[in-house]
PDB file of C-alpha atoms in Angstrom:
ATOM      1  CA  MET A   1      -9.733  27.518  50.600  1.00  0.00           C
ATOM      2  CA  GLN A   2     -10.037  23.905  49.502  1.00  0.00           C
ATOM      3  CA  ALA A   3      -7.192  22.595  47.364  1.00  0.00           C
ATOM      4  CA  ALA A   4      -8.016  21.556  43.813  1.00  0.00           C
ATOM      5  CA  PRO A   5      -8.393  17.780  43.436  1.00  0.00           C
ATOM      6  CA  ARG A   6      -5.382  16.025  41.993  1.00  0.00           C
ATOM      7  CA  ARG A   7      -5.825  14.653  38.498  1.00  0.00           C
ATOM      8  CA  LYS A   8      -5.065  11.115  37.429  1.00  0.00           C
ATOM      9  CA  ILE A   9      -2.717  11.283  34.450  1.00  0.00           C
ATOM     10  CA  ALA A  10      -1.812   8.517  32.010  1.00  0.00           C
ATOM     11  CA  TYR A  11       1.711   9.331  30.816  1.00  0.00           C
ATOM     12  CA  TYR A  12       1.867   7.837  27.340  1.00  0.00           C
ATOM     13  CA  THR A  13       5.292   7.172  25.796  1.00  0.00           C
ATOM     14  CA  ILE A  14       6.895   4.343  23.835  1.00  0.00           C
ATOM     15  CA  ASN A  15      10.303   5.082  25.393  1.00  0.00           C
ATOM     16  CA  ASP A  16      11.294   4.988  29.059  1.00  0.00           C
ATOM     17  CA  PRO A  17       9.909   8.249  30.517  1.00  0.00           C
ATOM     18  CA  LEU A  18      12.283   8.008  33.492  1.00  0.00           C
ATOM     19  CA  ASP A  19      15.362   7.938  31.261  1.00  0.00           C
ATOM     20  CA  LYS A  20      16.851  11.433  31.295  1.00  0.00           C
ATOM     21  CA  ARG A  21      18.478  10.763  27.922  1.00  0.00           C
ATOM     22  CA  SER A  22      15.122  10.256  26.217  1.00  0.00           C
ATOM     23  CA  TRP A  23      14.055  13.296  24.162  1.00  0.00           C
ATOM     24  CA  SER A  24      16.816  15.354  25.814  1.00  0.00           C
ATOM     25  CA  GLY A  25      15.255  14.769  29.216  1.00  0.00           C
ATOM     26  CA  ILE A  26      11.975  16.491  28.343  1.00  0.00           C
ATOM     27  CA  THR A  27       9.779  13.454  29.006  1.00  0.00           C
ATOM     28  CA  TYR A  28      11.454  12.937  32.390  1.00  0.00           C
ATOM     29  CA  TYR A  29      11.168  16.524  33.629  1.00  0.00           C
ATOM     30  CA  LEU A  30       7.684  17.030  32.188  1.00  0.00           C
ATOM     31  CA  GLY A  31       6.460  13.972  34.067  1.00  0.00           C
ATOM     32  CA  LYS A  32       8.036  15.183  37.305  1.00  0.00           C
ATOM     33  CA  THR A  33       6.479  18.639  36.871  1.00  0.00           C
ATOM     34  CA  LEU A  34       3.038  17.141  36.286  1.00  0.00           C
ATOM     35  CA  GLN A  35       3.432  14.969  39.386  1.00  0.00           C
ATOM     36  CA  GLN A  36       4.460  17.963  41.481  1.00  0.00           C
ATOM     37  CA  SER A  37       1.908  20.484  40.243  1.00  0.00           C
ATOM     38  CA  ILE A  38      -1.060  18.772  38.583  1.00  0.00           C
ATOM     39  CA  GLY A  39      -1.769  15.251  39.748  1.00  0.00           C
ATOM     40  CA  ASP A  40      -0.773  11.628  40.065  1.00  0.00           C
ATOM     41  CA  VAL A  41       1.186  10.401  37.062  1.00  0.00           C
ATOM     42  CA  GLU A  42       1.139   6.789  35.938  1.00  0.00           C
ATOM     43  CA  TYR A  43       4.020   6.078  33.574  1.00  0.00           C
ATOM     44  CA  LEU A  44       2.802   3.635  30.922  1.00  0.00           C
ATOM     45  CA  GLY A  45       6.063   3.272  28.975  1.00  0.00           C
ATOM     46  CA  PRO A  46       8.411   1.925  27.928  1.00  0.00           C
ATOM     47  CA  VAL A  47       7.025  -0.474  25.334  1.00  0.00           C
ATOM     48  CA  PRO A  48       9.086  -3.663  24.949  1.00  0.00           C
ATOM     49  CA  ILE A  49       9.102  -4.532  21.252  1.00  0.00           C
ATOM     50  CA  PRO A  50       8.766  -8.312  20.722  1.00  0.00           C
ATOM     51  CA  TRP A  51      11.697 -10.041  19.073  1.00  0.00           C
ATOM     52  CA  ALA A  52       9.591 -11.206  16.119  1.00  0.00           C
ATOM     53  CA  LEU A  53       8.236  -7.703  15.458  1.00  0.00           C
ATOM     54  CA  ASP A  54      11.697  -6.166  15.670  1.00  0.00           C
ATOM     55  CA  LYS A  55      13.006  -8.818  13.279  1.00  0.00           C
ATOM     56  CA  ALA A  56      10.173  -8.164  10.829  1.00  0.00           C
ATOM     57  CA  CYS A  57      10.819  -4.413  10.884  1.00  0.00           C
ATOM     58  CA  ARG A  58      14.524  -4.931  10.216  1.00  0.00           C
ATOM     59  CA  ALA A  59      13.716  -7.255   7.331  1.00  0.00           C
ATOM     60  CA  LEU A  60      11.296  -4.759   5.782  1.00  0.00           C
ATOM     61  CA  GLN A  61      13.844  -1.967   6.156  1.00  0.00           C
ATOM     62  CA  LYS A  62      16.494  -4.065   4.422  1.00  0.00           C
ATOM     63  CA  THR A  63      14.071  -5.101   1.667  1.00  0.00           C
ATOM     64  CA  SER A  64      13.156  -1.473   1.010  1.00  0.00           C
ATOM     65  CA  ARG A  65      16.825  -0.572   0.623  1.00  0.00           C
ATOM     66  CA  LEU A  66      17.573  -3.493  -1.700  1.00  0.00           C
ATOM     67  CA  LEU A  67      14.478  -3.518  -3.900  1.00  0.00           C
ATOM     68  CA  LEU A  68      13.131   0.024  -3.758  1.00  0.00           C
ATOM     69  CA  ARG A  69      16.443   1.832  -3.188  1.00  0.00           C
ATOM     70  CA  SER A  70      14.757   3.941  -0.522  1.00  0.00           C
ATOM     71  CA  GLU A  71      14.462   4.163   3.248  1.00  0.00           C
ATOM     72  CA  TRP A  72      11.622   2.686   5.276  1.00  0.00           C
ATOM     73  CA  ILE A  73      11.837   3.865   8.898  1.00  0.00           C
ATOM     74  CA  PRO A  74      10.431   1.407  11.489  1.00  0.00           C
ATOM     75  CA  LYS A  75      10.004   4.176  14.071  1.00  0.00           C
ATOM     76  CA  TYR A  76       7.228   5.683  11.943  1.00  0.00           C
ATOM     77  CA  SER A  77       5.713   2.447  10.653  1.00  0.00           C
ATOM     78  CA  LEU A  78       2.147   1.269  11.090  1.00  0.00           C
ATOM     79  CA  LEU A  79       3.418  -2.169  12.055  1.00  0.00           C
ATOM     80  CA  LYS A  80       5.370  -1.002  15.098  1.00  0.00           C
ATOM     81  CA  ASN A  81       3.000   1.717  16.244  1.00  0.00           C
ATOM     82  CA  VAL A  82      -0.242  -0.230  16.029  1.00  0.00           C
ATOM     83  CA  TYR A  83       1.422  -2.721  18.371  1.00  0.00           C
ATOM     84  CA  ALA A  84       2.628   0.077  20.688  1.00  0.00           C
ATOM     85  CA  ALA A  85      -0.879   1.568  20.859  1.00  0.00           C
ATOM     86  CA  TRP A  86      -2.328  -1.854  21.689  1.00  0.00           C
ATOM     87  CA  TYR A  87       0.274  -2.448  24.416  1.00  0.00           C
ATOM     88  CA  LEU A  88      -0.150   0.960  26.051  1.00  0.00           C
ATOM     89  CA  GLY A  89      -3.933   0.833  25.705  1.00  0.00           C
ATOM     90  CA  ARG A  90      -3.983  -2.540  27.453  1.00  0.00           C
ATOM     91  CA  LYS A  91      -2.126  -0.998  30.423  1.00  0.00           C
ATOM     92  CA  MET A  92      -4.833   1.679  30.642  1.00  0.00           C
ATOM     93  CA  LYS A  93      -7.717  -0.791  30.506  1.00  0.00           C
ATOM     94  CA  GLY A  94     -10.013  -0.795  33.532  1.00  0.00           C
ATOM     95  CA  LYS A  95      -8.398   2.274  35.111  1.00  0.00           C
ATOM     96  CA  HIS A  96      -9.695   5.812  35.539  1.00  0.00           C
ATOM     97  CA  TYR A  97      -7.727   8.734  34.114  1.00  0.00           C
ATOM     98  CA  ASP A  98      -8.628  12.398  33.804  1.00  0.00           C
ATOM     99  CA  PHE A  99      -6.431  12.824  30.758  1.00  0.00           C
ATOM    100  CA  VAL A 100      -3.654  11.272  28.714  1.00  0.00           C
ATOM    101  CA  MET A 101      -0.407  13.222  28.364  1.00  0.00           C
ATOM    102  CA  ALA A 102       1.466  12.110  25.248  1.00  0.00           C
ATOM    103  CA  PRO A 103       4.887  13.804  24.943  1.00  0.00           C
ATOM    104  CA  SER A 104       6.692  13.209  21.646  1.00  0.00           C
ATOM    105  CA  ALA A 105       4.366  10.265  21.054  1.00  0.00           C
ATOM    106  CA  ALA A 106       2.590  11.004  17.774  1.00  0.00           C
ATOM    107  CA  PRO A 107       3.358   7.668  16.055  1.00  0.00           C
ATOM    108  CA  GLU A 108       2.258   5.405  18.907  1.00  0.00           C
ATOM    109  CA  LEU A 109      -0.715   7.613  19.791  1.00  0.00           C
ATOM    110  CA  ALA A 110      -2.452   7.316  16.416  1.00  0.00           C
ATOM    111  CA  TYR A 111      -4.173   3.977  17.015  1.00  0.00           C
ATOM    112  CA  LEU A 112      -4.886   4.279  20.736  1.00  0.00           C
ATOM    113  CA  ARG A 113      -8.527   3.459  21.468  1.00  0.00           C
ATOM    114  CA  THR A 114      -9.752   5.524  24.400  1.00  0.00           C
ATOM    115  CA  ASN A 115     -12.435   8.001  25.411  1.00  0.00           C
ATOM    116  CA  VAL A 116     -10.051   9.754  27.800  1.00  0.00           C
ATOM    117  CA  PRO A 117      -9.114  13.305  26.671  1.00  0.00           C
ATOM    118  CA  ILE A 118      -5.657  13.385  25.089  1.00  0.00           C
ATOM    119  CA  VAL A 119      -3.072  16.155  25.379  1.00  0.00           C
ATOM    120  CA  TYR A 120      -0.560  15.984  22.531  1.00  0.00           C
ATOM    121  CA  PHE A 121       2.831  17.496  23.421  1.00  0.00           C
ATOM    122  CA  GLY A 122       5.622  17.875  20.878  1.00  0.00           C
ATOM    123  CA  ASP A 123       8.325  20.057  19.410  1.00  0.00           C
ATOM    124  CA  ALA A 124       7.647  19.461  15.701  1.00  0.00           C
ATOM    125  CA  THR A 125       5.358  17.637  13.300  1.00  0.00           C
ATOM    126  CA  TYR A 126       6.371  14.730  11.098  1.00  0.00           C
ATOM    127  CA  LYS A 127       6.356  17.025   8.058  1.00  0.00           C
ATOM    128  CA  ILE A 128       8.869  19.306   9.748  1.00  0.00           C
ATOM    129  CA  TYR A 129      11.047  16.390  10.861  1.00  0.00           C
ATOM    130  CA  SER A 130      11.093  14.710   7.476  1.00  0.00           C
ATOM    131  CA  GLU A 131      11.920  17.906   5.608  1.00  0.00           C
ATOM    132  CA  THR A 132      14.475  19.278   8.092  1.00  0.00           C
ATOM    133  CA  TYR A 133      16.564  16.364   9.386  1.00  0.00           C
ATOM    134  CA  ALA A 134      18.306  15.357   6.185  1.00  0.00           C
ATOM    135  CA  LYS A 135      20.495  12.648   7.716  1.00  0.00           C
ATOM    136  CA  GLU A 136      17.679  10.643   9.311  1.00  0.00           C
ATOM    137  CA  PHE A 137      15.250  11.091   6.427  1.00  0.00           C
ATOM    138  CA  ALA A 138      17.640  10.930   3.469  1.00  0.00           C
ATOM    139  CA  ASN A 139      16.180   9.003   0.534  1.00  0.00           C
ATOM    140  CA  LEU A 140      12.901   8.519   2.373  1.00  0.00           C
ATOM    141  CA  GLY A 141      10.546   6.205   0.504  1.00  0.00           C
ATOM    142  CA  ALA A 142       6.996   7.133  -0.451  1.00  0.00           C
ATOM    143  CA  ILE A 143       5.495   4.420   1.779  1.00  0.00           C
ATOM    144  CA  SER A 144       7.423   5.562   4.840  1.00  0.00           C
ATOM    145  CA  ARG A 145       6.569   9.199   4.156  1.00  0.00           C
ATOM    146  CA  TRP A 146       2.876   8.324   3.890  1.00  0.00           C
ATOM    147  CA  GLU A 147       2.954   6.259   7.092  1.00  0.00           C
ATOM    148  CA  GLY A 148       4.601   9.064   9.063  1.00  0.00           C
ATOM    149  CA  ASN A 149       2.156  11.713   7.885  1.00  0.00           C
ATOM    150  CA  HIS A 150      -0.797   9.365   8.392  1.00  0.00           C
ATOM    151  CA  LEU A 151       0.197   8.630  12.001  1.00  0.00           C
ATOM    152  CA  GLU A 152       0.836  12.313  12.711  1.00  0.00           C
ATOM    153  CA  ASN A 153      -2.509  13.349  11.262  1.00  0.00           C
ATOM    154  CA  LYS A 154      -4.489  10.760  13.243  1.00  0.00           C
ATOM    155  CA  SER A 155      -2.717  11.682  16.479  1.00  0.00           C
ATOM    156  CA  LEU A 156      -3.273  15.400  16.079  1.00  0.00           C
ATOM    157  CA  HIS A 157      -6.956  15.046  15.244  1.00  0.00           C
ATOM    158  CA  LYS A 158      -7.764  12.651  18.068  1.00  0.00           C
ATOM    159  CA  SER A 159      -6.178  14.975  20.668  1.00  0.00           C
ATOM    160  CA  ARG A 160      -8.295  17.363  22.729  1.00  0.00           C
ATOM    161  CA  PHE A 161      -5.400  19.808  23.030  1.00  0.00           C
ATOM    162  CA  VAL A 162      -2.221  20.129  20.966  1.00  0.00           C
ATOM    163  CA  ILE A 163       0.726  21.740  22.752  1.00  0.00           C
ATOM    164  CA  LEU A 164       3.786  22.574  20.663  1.00  0.00           C
ATOM    165  CA  THR A 165       6.985  24.304  21.659  1.00  0.00           C
ATOM    166  CA  SER A 166       7.281  26.843  18.833  1.00  0.00           C
ATOM    167  CA  ASN A 167       5.159  28.895  16.454  1.00  0.00           C
ATOM    168  CA  TRP A 168       6.906  27.046  13.622  1.00  0.00           C
ATOM    169  CA  ALA A 169       5.553  23.704  14.818  1.00  0.00           C
ATOM    170  CA  ALA A 170       2.131  25.146  15.643  1.00  0.00           C
ATOM    171  CA  ASN A 171       1.800  26.609  12.155  1.00  0.00           C
ATOM    172  CA  SER A 172       2.650  23.215  10.682  1.00  0.00           C
ATOM    173  CA  ALA A 173      -0.065  21.509  12.733  1.00  0.00           C
ATOM    174  CA  ILE A 174      -2.598  24.127  11.637  1.00  0.00           C
ATOM    175  CA  HIS A 175      -1.671  24.470   7.960  1.00  0.00           C
ATOM    176  CA  ASP A 176      -0.155  21.081   7.070  1.00  0.00           C
ATOM    177  CA  TYR A 177      -2.561  18.919   9.088  1.00  0.00           C
ATOM    178  CA  GLN A 178      -5.593  21.243   9.319  1.00  0.00           C
ATOM    179  CA  VAL A 179      -5.805  21.189  13.114  1.00  0.00           C
ATOM    180  CA  PRO A 180      -8.162  23.961  14.321  1.00  0.00           C
ATOM    181  CA  ALA A 181      -6.096  26.876  15.608  1.00  0.00           C
ATOM    182  CA  ALA A 182      -8.254  27.014  18.745  1.00  0.00           C
ATOM    183  CA  ASP A 183      -6.982  23.542  19.709  1.00  0.00           C
ATOM    184  CA  VAL A 184      -3.296  24.467  19.384  1.00  0.00           C
ATOM    185  CA  GLU A 185      -1.216  26.112  22.108  1.00  0.00           C
ATOM    186  CA  VAL A 186       2.431  27.208  22.008  1.00  0.00           C
ATOM    187  CA  MET A 187       4.342  26.538  25.227  1.00  0.00           C
ATOM    188  CA  LEU A 188       8.016  27.342  25.561  1.00  0.00           C
ATOM    189  CA  LEU A 189      10.158  24.920  27.539  1.00  0.00           C
ATOM    190  CA  GLY A 190      12.602  25.773  30.295  1.00  0.00           C
ATOM    191  CA  ALA A 191      15.938  24.145  31.056  1.00  0.00           C
ATOM    192  CA  ASN A 192      16.024  20.406  31.776  1.00  0.00           C
ATOM    193  CA  ILE A 193      17.953  20.563  35.035  1.00  0.00           C
ATOM    194  CA  GLU A 194      17.271  19.391  38.576  1.00  0.00           C
ATOM    195  CA  GLN A 195      18.134  22.701  40.204  1.00  0.00           C
ATOM    196  CA  ALA A 196      18.890  26.171  38.860  1.00  0.00           C
ATOM    197  CA  PRO A 197      22.540  27.129  39.456  1.00  0.00           C
ATOM    198  CA  GLU A 198      23.456  30.075  41.646  1.00  0.00           C
ATOM    199  CA  ARG A 199      23.781  33.402  39.857  1.00  0.00           C
ATOM    200  CA  SER A 200      27.445  33.601  40.921  1.00  0.00           C
ATOM    201  CA  ILE A 201      28.170  30.334  39.097  1.00  0.00           C
ATOM    202  CA  ILE A 202      26.495  31.527  35.889  1.00  0.00           C
ATOM    203  CA  HIS A 203      28.523  34.706  35.856  1.00  0.00           C
TER     204      HIS A 203
END
């Protein structure tokens, strides 16, 4: 029996996908699993943010706090993520990929220009994040809230498949962002470890 051809995968992240500390190691182990079982993975991240752009984002964040008395979060800003999409898209230019895997990459995925099928992979939507994590999103400004939801919505709707790690997140994608239920899949994640410990050690 002939083996299935290996796929060419563009692994799309703004952070370093080989850093085990990034997203609790999920991006690292997911990439390794894809490489082992599905195809050849090309890691496109990380995205180096230019000094001038970083400075501008810090200035806008400070201005929002001083003048509007509210938080503007650069991580979910159009300014930063349009640049990230341009940078990552440029690395894809002229190459063949069977699909794009985008783990925890909703903000930077929104403005990617490509005809390659996209697989969105995440654990929650922006709406869930912004309403659940009170410390990070305390006093969130209207502009920042709009930007985050706008980026999330564009990313979800440009993806061929949306994989989320809980029914809670899947329901948010379907009901809060009107993603067709047929395009959404729930996939539970295993442990992020190199090797399963012996049963004797666990007990």
